[in-house]
Amino acid sequence: MTTNYTLAAIVPAAGVGSRMQHSAPKQYICLAGKTILEHTLAKLAQLKQLTTIVVAVSDDDPYFATLEVIDQRIVRASGGKERADSVLNGLLALADNPPDWVLVHDAARPLVTLADIECLLSECISADEGGILASKVKDTIKRGATHSQQTVPRDNLWQALTPQLFKYHDLTQALQTALAQQVTITDEASAIEWANKPVKLVVGRSDNIKITTPEDLDLANFLLQKQHSENAL
Ligand SMILES: Nc1ccn([C@@H]2O[C@H](COP(=O)(O)OP(=O)(O)OP(=O)(O)O)[C@@H](O)[C@H]2O)c(=O)n1
Ligand SMILES: C[C@](O)(CO)[C@H](O)COP(=O)(O)O
């Protein structure tokens, strides 16, 4: 697929999955016949414009090497202490041949649709602005520790999803600077915001869930089976 820009993906996959309370890191749990990470990589591998898919995994990860290598574009990078460190390591792994744009997508989000990713690419690249898939908050939001102290106004409130798409050099510089100054970074957009650069909000499906706690598994399994049967039609 020819484009007038180059694009690489980074998949942070070095977490331990503590909230999942599972014997292995959650990205290696099998759902609908494959590990969560294999589902995510198979989804990204359908993007023919990707030059490289960097997967950041822990140096002592014994599982990654056993995965079926589904695409020659996949390269391994070292995971870091926090997710942002893993992403930065992934960016630095591309430094010798940097892409114009980089798509960062959680290994724990196998349900993302290609349509949503294509929409993110189209809207951001045509606007020449980085951006993220996000879903509008649907529930009433409360703030408080054990009792509700405040109902947070819901207008213009979004849940950030992934992929998040930014220019390689913008994201690398923003992450390096923010991490050096110990700014709390939980997604790529927060580093870009900290650097006072725009983050476009692109509406994404709310079923692009981040598999995080045990109750997410049955829903994810159902939705993965559904996606697989729809693709087989
Ligand atoms: N040091 C880290 C921490 C997280 N991740 C990745 O970032 C994504 C989103 O993070 P999260 O859902 O928080 O995963 P974990 O950190 O594994 O989960 P937990 O917080 O429950 O331990 C996951 O694909 C995870 O593998 C990573 O690459 N490096
Ligand atoms: C990047 C992310 O998935 C956007 O919602 C989220 O910030 C990851 O947070 P986590 O605590 O690392 O799961």
CSV table of C-alpha atoms and ligand atoms in Angstrom, one decimal:
chain,number,residue,atom,x,y,z
A,1,MET,CA,0.0,0.0,0.0
A,2,THR,CA,1.6,3.3,-1.1
A,3,THR,CA,1.2,6.3,1.1
A,4,ASN,CA,3.0,9.7,1.2
A,5,TYR,CA,4.1,9.1,4.8
A,6,THR,CA,5.7,6.2,6.7
A,7,LEU,CA,4.0,4.6,9.7
A,8,ALA,CA,5.1,2.2,12.4
A,9,ALA,CA,3.3,0.7,15.4
A,10,ILE,CA,4.4,0.2,18.9
A,11,VAL,CA,2.6,-2.3,21.1
A,12,PRO,CA,3.4,-2.0,24.8
A,13,ALA,CA,3.1,-5.6,26.1
A,14,ALA,CA,5.5,-5.6,29.1
A,15,GLY,CA,2.9,-5.3,31.9
A,16,VAL,CA,2.4,-7.9,34.6
A,17,GLY,CA,-1.3,-7.7,34.7
A,18,SER,CA,-1.6,-7.4,38.4
A,19,ARG,CA,-5.3,-6.4,38.4
A,20,MET,CA,-6.1,-9.6,36.4
A,21,GLN,CA,-4.7,-11.8,39.2
A,22,HIS,CA,-3.7,-14.5,36.7
A,23,SER,CA,-0.7,-16.8,36.8
A,24,ALA,CA,0.7,-15.3,33.5
A,25,PRO,CA,0.7,-11.7,32.3
A,26,LYS,CA,-2.8,-11.0,30.9
A,27,GLN,CA,-1.6,-10.5,27.4
A,28,TYR,CA,-0.8,-14.2,27.2
A,29,ILE,CA,-4.2,-15.4,28.3
A,30,CYS,CA,-5.9,-17.5,25.6
A,31,LEU,CA,-9.2,-16.2,24.3
A,32,ALA,CA,-11.0,-17.5,21.2
A,33,GLY,CA,-8.1,-19.7,20.3
A,34,LYS,CA,-5.2,-17.3,20.5
A,35,THR,CA,-3.4,-15.3,23.2
A,36,ILE,CA,-4.6,-11.7,23.6
A,37,LEU,CA,-1.3,-10.4,22.3
A,38,GLU,CA,-1.6,-12.6,19.2
A,39,HIS,CA,-5.1,-11.3,18.5
A,40,THR,CA,-3.8,-7.7,18.8
A,41,LEU,CA,-0.8,-8.3,16.6
A,42,ALA,CA,-3.0,-10.1,14.0
A,43,LYS,CA,-5.3,-7.1,13.9
A,44,LEU,CA,-2.4,-4.6,13.4
A,45,ALA,CA,-0.7,-6.9,10.8
A,46,GLN,CA,-3.7,-6.2,8.6
A,47,LEU,CA,-2.5,-2.6,8.2
A,48,LYS,CA,-0.4,-2.9,5.1
A,49,GLN,CA,1.0,0.6,5.5
A,50,LEU,CA,2.8,-0.3,8.7
A,51,THR,CA,6.6,-0.7,8.1
A,52,THR,CA,7.4,-2.1,11.5
A,53,ILE,CA,5.5,-3.4,14.5
A,54,VAL,CA,7.6,-3.0,17.6
A,55,VAL,CA,6.4,-5.1,20.6
A,56,ALA,CA,7.8,-4.0,23.9
A,57,VAL,CA,8.1,-7.0,26.2
A,58,SER,CA,9.9,-7.6,29.5
A,59,ASP,CA,13.5,-8.8,29.0
A,60,ASP,CA,12.6,-11.9,31.2
A,61,ASP,CA,9.3,-12.6,29.3
A,62,PRO,CA,9.4,-16.4,28.5
A,63,TYR,CA,6.2,-16.4,26.4
A,64,PHE,CA,6.9,-14.0,23.6
A,65,ALA,CA,9.4,-16.2,21.9
A,66,THR,CA,6.9,-19.0,21.8
A,67,LEU,CA,4.3,-17.0,19.9
A,68,GLU,CA,3.6,-18.0,16.3
A,69,VAL,CA,5.5,-15.3,14.3
A,70,ILE,CA,2.6,-13.9,12.3
A,71,ASP,CA,4.4,-11.2,10.5
A,72,GLN,CA,8.0,-10.4,9.5
A,73,ARG,CA,7.5,-6.7,10.5
A,74,ILE,CA,7.3,-7.6,14.2
A,75,VAL,CA,10.4,-6.7,16.2
A,76,ARG,CA,11.0,-7.0,19.9
A,77,ALA,CA,12.0,-4.1,22.2
A,78,SER,CA,12.6,-4.1,26.0
A,79,GLY,CA,9.7,-3.2,28.2
A,80,GLY,CA,10.2,-0.6,30.9
A,81,LYS,CA,9.2,0.0,34.5
A,82,GLU,CA,6.0,1.8,33.5
A,83,ARG,CA,3.9,1.7,30.3
A,84,ALA,CA,5.4,5.1,29.2
A,85,ASP,CA,8.9,3.7,29.6
A,86,SER,CA,8.0,0.7,27.4
A,87,VAL,CA,6.6,3.0,24.7
A,88,LEU,CA,9.8,5.2,24.8
A,89,ASN,CA,11.9,2.1,24.4
A,90,GLY,CA,9.8,1.1,21.4
A,91,LEU,CA,10.3,4.6,20.0
A,92,LEU,CA,14.1,4.4,20.5
A,93,ALA,CA,14.1,1.0,18.8
A,94,LEU,CA,13.0,2.9,15.6
A,95,ALA,CA,15.6,5.7,15.9
A,96,ASP,CA,17.9,4.4,13.1
A,97,ASN,CA,15.1,4.6,10.6
A,98,PRO,CA,12.3,6.8,12.2
A,99,PRO,CA,8.8,6.8,10.6
A,100,ASP,CA,6.9,9.9,10.1
A,101,TRP,CA,4.0,8.7,12.3
A,102,VAL,CA,3.8,6.2,15.1
A,103,LEU,CA,0.7,4.3,16.2
A,104,VAL,CA,0.8,3.2,19.8
A,105,HIS,CA,-1.7,0.4,20.7
A,106,ASP,CA,-2.1,-1.5,24.0
A,107,ALA,CA,-1.5,-5.3,23.7
A,108,ALA,CA,-4.5,-5.5,26.1
A,109,ARG,CA,-6.9,-4.1,23.5
A,110,PRO,CA,-7.4,-6.9,21.0
A,111,LEU,CA,-11.0,-5.8,20.1
A,112,VAL,CA,-10.1,-2.6,18.2
A,113,THR,CA,-11.6,-2.6,14.7
A,114,LEU,CA,-9.6,-1.8,11.5
A,115,ALA,CA,-12.4,0.7,10.7
A,116,ASP,CA,-11.6,2.7,13.8
A,117,ILE,CA,-7.9,2.6,13.2
A,118,GLU,CA,-8.3,3.7,9.5
A,119,CYS,CA,-10.6,6.5,10.8
A,120,LEU,CA,-7.9,7.7,13.3
A,121,LEU,CA,-5.3,7.6,10.5
A,122,SER,CA,-7.4,9.5,8.1
A,123,GLU,CA,-8.6,12.2,10.4
A,124,CYS,CA,-5.2,12.9,12.0
A,125,ILE,CA,-3.0,12.7,9.0
A,126,SER,CA,-5.3,14.9,6.9
A,127,ALA,CA,-5.3,17.4,9.7
A,128,ASP,CA,-1.6,17.0,10.3
A,129,GLU,CA,-2.4,16.6,14.0
A,130,GLY,CA,-1.8,13.7,16.4
A,131,GLY,CA,-4.8,12.2,18.0
A,132,ILE,CA,-6.4,9.3,19.8
A,133,LEU,CA,-9.4,7.1,19.6
A,134,ALA,CA,-11.7,8.0,22.5
A,135,SER,CA,-15.3,7.2,23.5
A,136,LYS,CA,-17.7,9.6,25.1
A,137,VAL,CA,-18.4,8.9,28.7
A,138,LYS,CA,-21.9,7.3,29.0
A,139,ASP,CA,-22.3,7.0,32.8
A,140,THR,CA,-22.6,9.6,35.4
A,141,ILE,CA,-19.1,10.1,36.9
A,142,LYS,CA,-18.6,10.5,40.6
A,143,ARG,CA,-15.5,11.7,42.4
A,144,GLY,CA,-14.8,10.4,45.9
A,145,ALA,CA,-12.9,7.7,47.9
A,146,THR,CA,-15.6,5.9,49.8
A,147,HIS,CA,-18.5,8.3,49.3
A,148,SER,CA,-19.5,10.5,46.4
A,149,GLN,CA,-18.1,14.0,46.9
A,150,GLN,CA,-18.9,15.3,43.5
A,151,THR,CA,-20.7,14.5,40.3
A,152,VAL,CA,-18.3,15.4,37.5
A,153,PRO,CA,-19.9,17.3,34.6
A,154,ARG,CA,-20.1,14.8,31.8
A,155,ASP,CA,-20.1,17.1,28.8
A,156,ASN,CA,-16.8,16.9,26.9
A,157,LEU,CA,-15.7,14.0,29.1
A,158,TRP,CA,-14.0,11.1,27.1
A,159,GLN,CA,-12.4,7.8,27.8
A,160,ALA,CA,-9.1,7.6,26.1
A,161,LEU,CA,-8.6,4.4,24.1
A,162,THR,CA,-5.8,3.2,21.9
A,163,PRO,CA,-4.4,3.4,19.2
A,164,GLN,CA,-2.9,6.8,19.8
A,165,LEU,CA,-1.2,8.4,16.7
A,166,PHE,CA,1.5,11.0,16.8
A,167,LYS,CA,4.4,12.2,14.8
A,168,TYR,CA,7.4,10.1,15.7
A,169,HIS,CA,9.7,13.0,16.7
A,170,ASP,CA,6.9,14.9,18.6
A,171,LEU,CA,6.1,11.8,20.7
A,172,THR,CA,9.7,10.8,21.3
A,173,GLN,CA,10.7,14.3,22.4
A,174,ALA,CA,7.5,14.8,24.5
A,175,LEU,CA,7.9,11.4,26.3
A,176,GLN,CA,11.7,11.9,26.9
A,177,THR,CA,11.1,15.4,28.4
A,178,ALA,CA,8.1,14.5,30.5
A,179,LEU,CA,9.7,11.3,31.9
A,180,ALA,CA,12.9,13.2,32.7
A,181,GLN,CA,10.8,15.6,34.7
A,182,GLN,CA,8.9,12.8,36.4
A,183,VAL,CA,5.6,13.9,35.0
A,184,THR,CA,2.9,11.2,35.4
A,185,ILE,CA,2.2,9.9,31.9
A,186,THR,CA,-0.5,7.2,31.6
A,187,ASP,CA,-1.0,7.6,27.8
A,188,GLU,CA,0.9,9.1,24.9
A,189,ALA,CA,-1.7,12.0,24.7
A,190,SER,CA,-0.8,13.1,28.2
A,191,ALA,CA,2.8,13.6,27.2
A,192,ILE,CA,1.8,15.5,24.1
A,193,GLU,CA,-0.6,17.7,26.1
A,194,TRP,CA,2.2,18.4,28.5
A,195,ALA,CA,4.2,19.5,25.5
A,196,ASN,CA,1.3,21.9,24.6
A,197,LYS,CA,0.7,20.1,21.3
A,198,PRO,CA,-2.8,19.3,20.0
A,199,VAL,CA,-4.4,15.9,20.6
A,200,LYS,CA,-7.3,15.3,18.2
A,201,LEU,CA,-10.2,13.3,19.7
A,202,VAL,CA,-11.5,10.7,17.2
A,203,VAL,CA,-14.7,8.8,18.2
A,204,GLY,CA,-13.9,5.1,18.7
A,205,ARG,CA,-16.1,2.1,19.6
A,206,SER,CA,-16.6,1.7,23.4
A,207,ASP,CA,-16.2,-2.1,23.0
A,208,ASN,CA,-12.5,-1.5,22.2
A,209,ILE,CA,-12.0,-2.4,25.9
A,210,LYS,CA,-8.7,-2.7,27.7
A,211,ILE,CA,-8.7,-6.2,29.2
A,212,THR,CA,-7.8,-5.4,32.8
A,213,THR,CA,-9.8,-7.3,35.4
A,214,PRO,CA,-11.2,-10.9,35.4
A,215,GLU,CA,-14.7,-9.8,34.5
A,216,ASP,CA,-13.4,-8.4,31.2
A,217,LEU,CA,-12.4,-11.9,30.0
A,218,ASP,CA,-15.9,-13.3,29.2
A,219,LEU,CA,-16.9,-10.1,27.4
A,220,ALA,CA,-13.7,-10.0,25.4
A,221,ASN,CA,-14.0,-13.7,24.5
A,222,PHE,CA,-17.5,-13.3,23.3
A,223,LEU,CA,-16.6,-10.2,21.2
A,224,LEU,CA,-13.5,-11.9,19.8
A,225,GLN,CA,-15.6,-14.9,18.7
A,226,LYS,CA,-18.1,-12.5,17.2
A,227,GLN,CA,-15.5,-10.6,15.3
A,228,HIS,CA,-14.0,-13.9,14.0
A,229,SER,CA,-17.3,-15.2,12.8
A,230,GLU,CA,-18.1,-11.9,11.1
A,231,ASN,CA,-14.7,-11.9,9.3
A,232,ALA,CA,-15.3,-15.4,8.2
A,233,LEU,CA,-18.5,-14.4,6.4
B,1,LIG,N1,5.6,-1.4,32.4
B,1,LIG,C1,4.5,-1.6,31.5
B,1,LIG,C2,3.2,-1.6,32.0
B,1,LIG,C3,2.2,-1.9,31.0
B,1,LIG,N2,2.5,-2.1,29.7
B,1,LIG,C4,1.4,-2.4,28.8
B,1,LIG,O1,0.6,-1.4,28.7
B,1,LIG,C5,-0.8,-1.8,28.3
B,1,LIG,C6,-1.8,-1.2,29.2
B,1,LIG,O2,-1.4,-1.4,30.6
B,1,LIG,P1,-2.3,-2.1,31.7
B,1,LIG,O3,-3.6,-2.5,31.2
B,1,LIG,O4,-2.1,-1.3,32.9
B,1,LIG,O5,-1.4,-3.5,31.8
B,1,LIG,P2,-0.7,-4.0,33.1
B,1,LIG,O6,0.3,-2.9,33.6
B,1,LIG,O7,-0.1,-5.3,32.8
B,1,LIG,O8,-1.9,-4.2,34.2
B,1,LIG,P3,-1.8,-3.9,35.7
B,1,LIG,O9,-1.8,-2.4,35.9
B,1,LIG,O10,-3.1,-4.5,36.2
B,1,LIG,O11,-0.6,-4.6,36.3
B,1,LIG,C7,-0.7,-3.3,28.5
B,1,LIG,O12,-0.8,-3.9,27.2
B,1,LIG,C8,0.6,-3.6,29.2
B,1,LIG,O13,1.2,-4.9,28.8
B,1,LIG,C9,3.8,-2.1,29.3
B,1,LIG,O14,4.1,-2.4,28.1
B,1,LIG,N3,4.8,-1.9,30.2
B,2,LIG,C1,-3.3,4.0,27.4
B,2,LIG,C2,-4.6,3.7,28.0
B,2,LIG,O1,-5.1,2.5,27.6
B,2,LIG,C3,-5.6,4.8,27.6
B,2,LIG,O2,-6.8,4.6,28.3
B,2,LIG,C4,-4.5,3.7,29.5
B,2,LIG,O3,-4.0,5.0,30.0
B,2,LIG,C5,-3.6,2.7,30.0
B,2,LIG,O4,-3.6,2.8,31.5
B,2,LIG,P1,-3.0,1.6,32.3
B,2,LIG,O5,-3.1,2.0,33.7
B,2,LIG,O6,-1.5,1.5,31.9
B,2,LIG,O7,-3.8,0.4,32.0
